[in-house]
Amino acid sequence: MEHREIVTCHFSTIRSQSMHFHQAVEIVYLLDGILELRYESEQHVLRPNEFLLINSNVRHEYQGKGDVLLASLRIDYRQLTDLFHGEQLYFLCDSAKAEEASAGYAKLRRCVWQIFQYEQSREGQANAYRNSLYYQMIYILSSEFLVKKELQGHDFRRGIQSERMKEIFDFLTMNYREQISLQKLADQLFLSPTYLSRYIKKNLNMSFLKLLQNIRLEYAVEELVCSDKTVLKIAMDNGFSGITGFNRSFQESYGMSPTEYRQKQQESSRKEPSMGLTEEMQKKIDNFLLANGAVEAEASDQDVSILEADCRERETLAKNWNQVLNIGKAQDLLRYDVCSQVRFLQKSLRFQYGRVWNVLSDEMMIRLGDYRTEYNFSLLDKEIDFLIETGLTPFLELGFRNIGIMANYHTILTEVDYGEKFCSLESNKGFLTELMIHWLKRYGPEQVRHWKIGIENNSGRENYGSMDKYLETFDAVASIFKSYVPELKIGSTGLCLNFHGDEFRTLLEIWRKRGAMPDFIGLNSFPYLWRENPFAAGKNPYTTDADFLYHLLRQTRELIREKGIRIPEIYVLDWSFTLSNRNVLNDSCFNGAYIMKNLIQNREQAKILSYWEMMDLMYDYTDTEKGLFGGGGILTKGGICKPAYYAFDFMNRLKKDVLAWNDDAVISGDGEASFFICCHNYKHFNFRYYLEEENEIEAEHQYRFFENTERKAFLFRIHNVHSGEYRVKIYTVNQEHGNIQNKWMETGFEDEPASAEMDYLRAVTRPGIKVSHIQAENGTLVIETCLNAQEIQGIEVMERW
């Protein structure tokens, strides 16, 4: 027989169950329908998301109204009493009773809901976590719902509470495999058989033989499902005298023979290997979990973040997140739709630089060769003209970046390799000179001196050149350009510690020996494990570090200090939680919370913090008929703002001074009467995320991949403000507001919507707004709010004149 877990969970659509009892403590949790349940002398009505605990050996029956879906969580009574050193435990737990509701019910509901989630999976990590949830549930029951023995008013809920009945059950459950007679039990208790028979009939409304039969059947049924024993051996091992008696008893209780019951369970298991559930039941369970994906905690049980600020203590805010707008390939700026979205992003988010790569490519009419280079600068001029006219200072990557669209970490849908071009760059010093002279003539030295030039380290060196070749090329470009414009900043980009940590260390060491450093280094940050992959048995080698970018930057600074070199300007030029452009989480509220978390947490860690490519247009391919496909941008193909966009929008509204911050929020101010606050309730992945390919996650079931769904309360206190009345305006992006993904699913679009439909989606995916008025007393302003999982908020606070 298999190892018995302390809790077993079963889902059922059975509408009725006749009067019965069992030794296990049972929680009956209704997912759908209405259930009338008789519990000893009381009648109960359960509705969806309500539950009732039935104590050990308490008689009960139920009848459903119409279709029902219920879950039964049974706690093995032997293991339960062993946990508490033999103490007999009785509980009072009925969520339908409003007068008995407490924070304990919210705790228990969330725990049970998590058990339902992990009951759908049988991976090793899932087994471990599910078992931890079982014990957490028992802890909640014992701490919140345990009924003390002196509370006699609840004795009826305890089932078999008399010492004599306890002795009867203890003896039968210890010896049910033996041939027990009424006489043998009577002798054990020093009673007459006649008196004992009447006593059992009076207390349990059944005969001694029926009681013994029920106990034997309870254990036999488990062996039918969980073992390969023959039906005859199961019957004999559980105290039945033969197969005939076992079949007759089983038929009376279950309406079928043991063989039919086992076959039915095996057929169901083959259809649904994960749980033995029918497709209809699985769909109902999924719908329940989705509807309850953000079960709200009671206010007293919420996680609370408190942040104090003083208007007299402030520092200037440096907005490192809107320094660089990553546009994409240089040739993409020749497209009207790309230019249109760049204008929108620049107008709304106000970036300083516009970054494009593969500037010196064939598509730009620049054909580099080892012996001959052909070029026409007219396309490049158009792009730089556009950037300047749009208010963006050019950030030009002169190295070469391989272009690919990744479905997941292992699968590339399309890729163009430009690495070989890098080898030709150093040998074209005459061309580089002509390029700089052309820029100076067209734009003037005062304009060009503010540009940034990056030389991609990664793709150009990894496969086609050595470290020495990269440095030779870097030096050639830097010496030529700086001979004309010394102030021009030229940096090494494409560096990635988790992908090429050893090479980066080598590069720093060479720079140290040479006594020269680039003007800046540009890091990439994608939180994967590259060489040491403990998730090789899984699908997604994603690091479990929720603060990966923060730790990457600290590690980089520490490494530079170790090498004893001058610290250059550190930029993060490409960062995201995924390399996949077919990951539905890119479109979700999760990404908005992820971005705001990292912008707040790393606001002082790097001079530039530039998010990955900003537009889904960059990831368009043959499989993107839908306008929403999990692309990595903050705008959809049609230019609709995703939750990720609003993370930048809210952060951009911060005032000029920072008053206080922590990992969850930042308070900014402009004087003593005007403030703006950004806050988030980010939830990191649980282990399930690592077991899925990133492009196979379904938007409807994404809630399964996060550590929890609990709300978070925020309390902000701002001291030394003007006393008086203030207007508080809260902008919210969550599942209901500002969420294009939810609206898209609600409308059911299969293909990209028509123009009028796009206008509708654009109009209904705005942040929610709530306005209230509060008083500042004794120079202190107190603002309270509460966020659901993956929600972000921007809070504007203004004194009323």
Short mmCIF file of C-alpha atoms in Angstrom, two decimals, residues 278-447:
data_model
loop_
_atom_site.label_atom_id
_atom_site.label_comp_id
_atom_site.label_asym_id
_atom_site.label_seq_id
_atom_site.Cartn_x
_atom_site.Cartn_y
_atom_site.Cartn_z
CA THR A 278 -13.59 14.28 -16.08
CA GLU A 279 -13.09 17.12 -18.54
CA GLU A 280 -16.28 18.79 -17.28
CA MET A 281 -15.15 18.58 -13.65
CA GLN A 282 -11.70 19.90 -14.53
CA LYS A 283 -13.27 22.86 -16.32
CA LYS A 284 -15.44 23.63 -13.30
CA ILE A 285 -12.44 23.47 -10.99
CA ASP A 286 -10.42 25.75 -13.28
CA ASN A 287 -13.28 28.25 -13.40
CA PHE A 288 -13.50 28.23 -9.61
CA LEU A 289 -9.76 28.77 -9.18
CA LEU A 290 -9.82 31.57 -11.76
CA ALA A 291 -12.78 33.30 -10.11
CA ASN A 292 -11.07 33.07 -6.73
CA GLY A 293 -7.58 33.90 -7.98
CA ALA A 294 -7.47 36.98 -5.79
CA VAL A 295 -9.21 35.82 -2.62
CA GLU A 296 -9.23 38.86 -0.40
CA ALA A 297 -7.70 38.68 3.01
CA GLU A 298 -9.44 40.11 6.00
CA ALA A 299 -8.07 43.56 6.83
CA SER A 300 -6.63 42.31 10.08
CA ASP A 301 -4.65 39.61 8.27
CA GLN A 302 -3.21 41.63 5.39
CA ASP A 303 0.43 42.32 4.81
CA VAL A 304 0.95 45.99 5.66
CA SER A 305 3.65 48.27 4.26
CA ILE A 306 4.26 51.46 6.26
CA LEU A 307 6.32 54.31 4.87
CA GLU A 308 7.11 57.53 6.77
CA ALA A 309 8.31 60.73 5.06
CA ASP A 310 9.35 64.20 6.23
CA CYS A 311 9.04 67.19 3.93
CA ARG A 312 12.20 68.67 5.46
CA GLU A 313 14.29 65.67 4.40
CA ARG A 314 14.48 65.37 0.64
CA GLU A 315 16.83 64.63 -2.21
CA THR A 316 16.59 65.34 -5.92
CA LEU A 317 14.96 62.57 -7.95
CA ALA A 318 17.02 61.20 -10.84
CA LYS A 319 14.72 59.42 -13.29
CA ASN A 320 17.07 56.79 -14.68
CA TRP A 321 14.18 54.85 -16.25
CA ASN A 322 13.32 57.44 -18.92
CA GLN A 323 16.82 58.21 -20.10
CA VAL A 324 16.87 55.78 -23.04
CA LEU A 325 14.05 54.63 -25.32
CA ASN A 326 15.03 51.30 -26.90
CA ILE A 327 13.59 51.47 -30.41
CA GLY A 328 15.09 48.48 -32.21
CA LYS A 329 16.81 47.83 -35.51
CA ALA A 330 17.88 50.97 -37.35
CA GLN A 331 15.86 50.06 -40.45
CA ASP A 332 12.66 49.87 -38.38
CA LEU A 333 12.67 53.66 -38.09
CA LEU A 334 11.91 53.74 -41.82
CA ARG A 335 8.44 52.34 -41.02
CA TYR A 336 5.54 54.73 -40.49
CA ASP A 337 3.89 52.66 -37.73
CA VAL A 338 7.14 52.47 -35.76
CA CYS A 339 7.72 56.21 -36.06
CA SER A 340 4.16 56.87 -34.95
CA GLN A 341 4.59 54.82 -31.77
CA VAL A 342 8.00 56.37 -31.07
CA ARG A 343 6.38 59.81 -31.22
CA PHE A 344 3.68 58.70 -28.80
CA LEU A 345 6.17 57.21 -26.33
CA GLN A 346 8.39 60.27 -26.48
CA LYS A 347 5.48 62.66 -26.02
CA SER A 348 3.95 60.75 -23.11
CA LEU A 349 7.03 59.40 -21.29
CA ARG A 350 9.63 62.03 -22.30
CA PHE A 351 12.82 60.06 -22.94
CA GLN A 352 16.18 61.75 -23.48
CA TYR A 353 17.87 59.30 -25.87
CA GLY A 354 16.59 57.15 -28.70
CA ARG A 355 18.63 53.94 -29.06
CA VAL A 356 18.88 51.97 -32.32
CA TRP A 357 21.25 49.18 -33.28
CA ASN A 358 22.72 47.64 -36.43
CA VAL A 359 23.19 51.14 -37.77
CA LEU A 360 25.93 50.05 -40.19
CA SER A 361 23.95 47.29 -41.92
CA ASP A 362 23.10 46.39 -45.50
CA GLU A 363 19.49 47.42 -44.86
CA MET A 364 20.78 50.95 -44.18
CA MET A 365 22.70 50.96 -47.50
CA ILE A 366 26.02 50.50 -45.70
CA ARG A 367 27.86 47.41 -46.91
CA LEU A 368 31.03 46.86 -44.91
CA GLY A 369 33.74 44.72 -46.49
CA ASP A 370 37.28 43.76 -45.63
CA TYR A 371 38.66 45.35 -48.78
CA ARG A 372 35.88 47.58 -50.05
CA THR A 373 32.99 49.34 -48.33
CA GLU A 374 29.99 50.79 -50.16
CA TYR A 375 27.76 53.24 -48.42
CA ASN A 376 25.06 55.83 -48.81
CA PHE A 377 24.24 57.85 -45.70
CA SER A 378 20.80 59.03 -46.83
CA LEU A 379 18.77 56.43 -44.87
CA LEU A 380 20.86 56.95 -41.77
CA ASP A 381 20.38 60.71 -42.12
CA LYS A 382 16.60 60.26 -42.25
CA GLU A 383 16.64 58.27 -39.03
CA ILE A 384 18.88 60.65 -37.11
CA ASP A 385 16.81 63.59 -38.40
CA PHE A 386 13.67 61.87 -37.10
CA LEU A 387 15.20 61.26 -33.67
CA ILE A 388 16.30 64.87 -33.30
CA GLU A 389 12.98 66.25 -34.56
CA THR A 390 11.16 64.03 -32.05
CA GLY A 391 13.27 65.40 -29.20
CA LEU A 392 15.49 62.32 -28.84
CA THR A 393 19.27 62.47 -28.70
CA PRO A 394 20.78 59.66 -30.83
CA PHE A 395 22.19 56.62 -29.05
CA LEU A 396 23.75 54.63 -31.89
CA GLU A 397 25.02 51.05 -31.62
CA LEU A 398 27.88 50.63 -34.10
CA GLY A 399 28.48 47.03 -33.19
CA PHE A 400 26.21 44.32 -34.54
CA ARG A 401 23.39 42.63 -32.73
CA ASN A 402 21.87 39.35 -33.85
CA ILE A 403 18.15 39.79 -34.39
CA GLY A 404 15.79 37.03 -33.27
CA ILE A 405 12.26 36.39 -32.07
CA MET A 406 12.16 33.83 -29.27
CA ALA A 407 9.10 31.76 -28.47
CA ASN A 408 10.81 30.50 -25.33
CA TYR A 409 14.27 30.09 -23.91
CA HIS A 410 14.93 27.08 -26.15
CA THR A 411 13.08 28.05 -29.34
CA ILE A 412 13.96 30.82 -31.80
CA LEU A 413 11.27 31.56 -34.37
CA THR A 414 13.49 33.66 -36.60
CA GLU A 415 17.04 34.97 -36.40
CA VAL A 416 19.38 37.09 -38.52
CA ASP A 417 23.07 36.75 -37.65
CA TYR A 418 25.14 39.93 -38.10
CA GLY A 419 28.16 38.71 -36.16
CA GLU A 420 30.46 38.43 -39.17
CA LYS A 421 30.01 42.16 -39.86
CA PHE A 422 31.84 42.94 -36.64
CA CYS A 423 35.09 41.56 -38.03
CA SER A 424 34.99 44.14 -40.84
CA LEU A 425 34.51 47.18 -38.61
CA GLU A 426 38.09 47.58 -37.37
CA SER A 427 39.56 47.35 -40.89
CA ASN A 428 37.35 50.22 -42.12
CA LYS A 429 39.05 53.14 -40.41
CA GLY A 430 38.70 55.27 -43.52
CA PHE A 431 34.95 54.69 -43.55
CA LEU A 432 34.68 55.52 -39.83
CA THR A 433 36.50 58.80 -40.46
CA GLU A 434 34.14 59.65 -43.34
CA LEU A 435 31.15 58.83 -41.12
CA MET A 436 32.26 61.20 -38.35
CA ILE A 437 33.08 64.01 -40.80
CA HIS A 438 29.64 63.57 -42.38
CA TRP A 439 27.90 63.86 -38.99
CA LEU A 440 29.88 66.95 -38.03
CA LYS A 441 29.01 68.68 -41.30
CA ARG A 442 25.31 67.79 -41.12
CA TYR A 443 24.62 68.24 -37.38
CA GLY A 444 27.54 70.26 -36.01
CA PRO A 445 29.93 69.41 -33.17
CA GLU A 446 27.65 70.95 -30.50
CA GLN A 447 24.92 68.45 -31.43
#
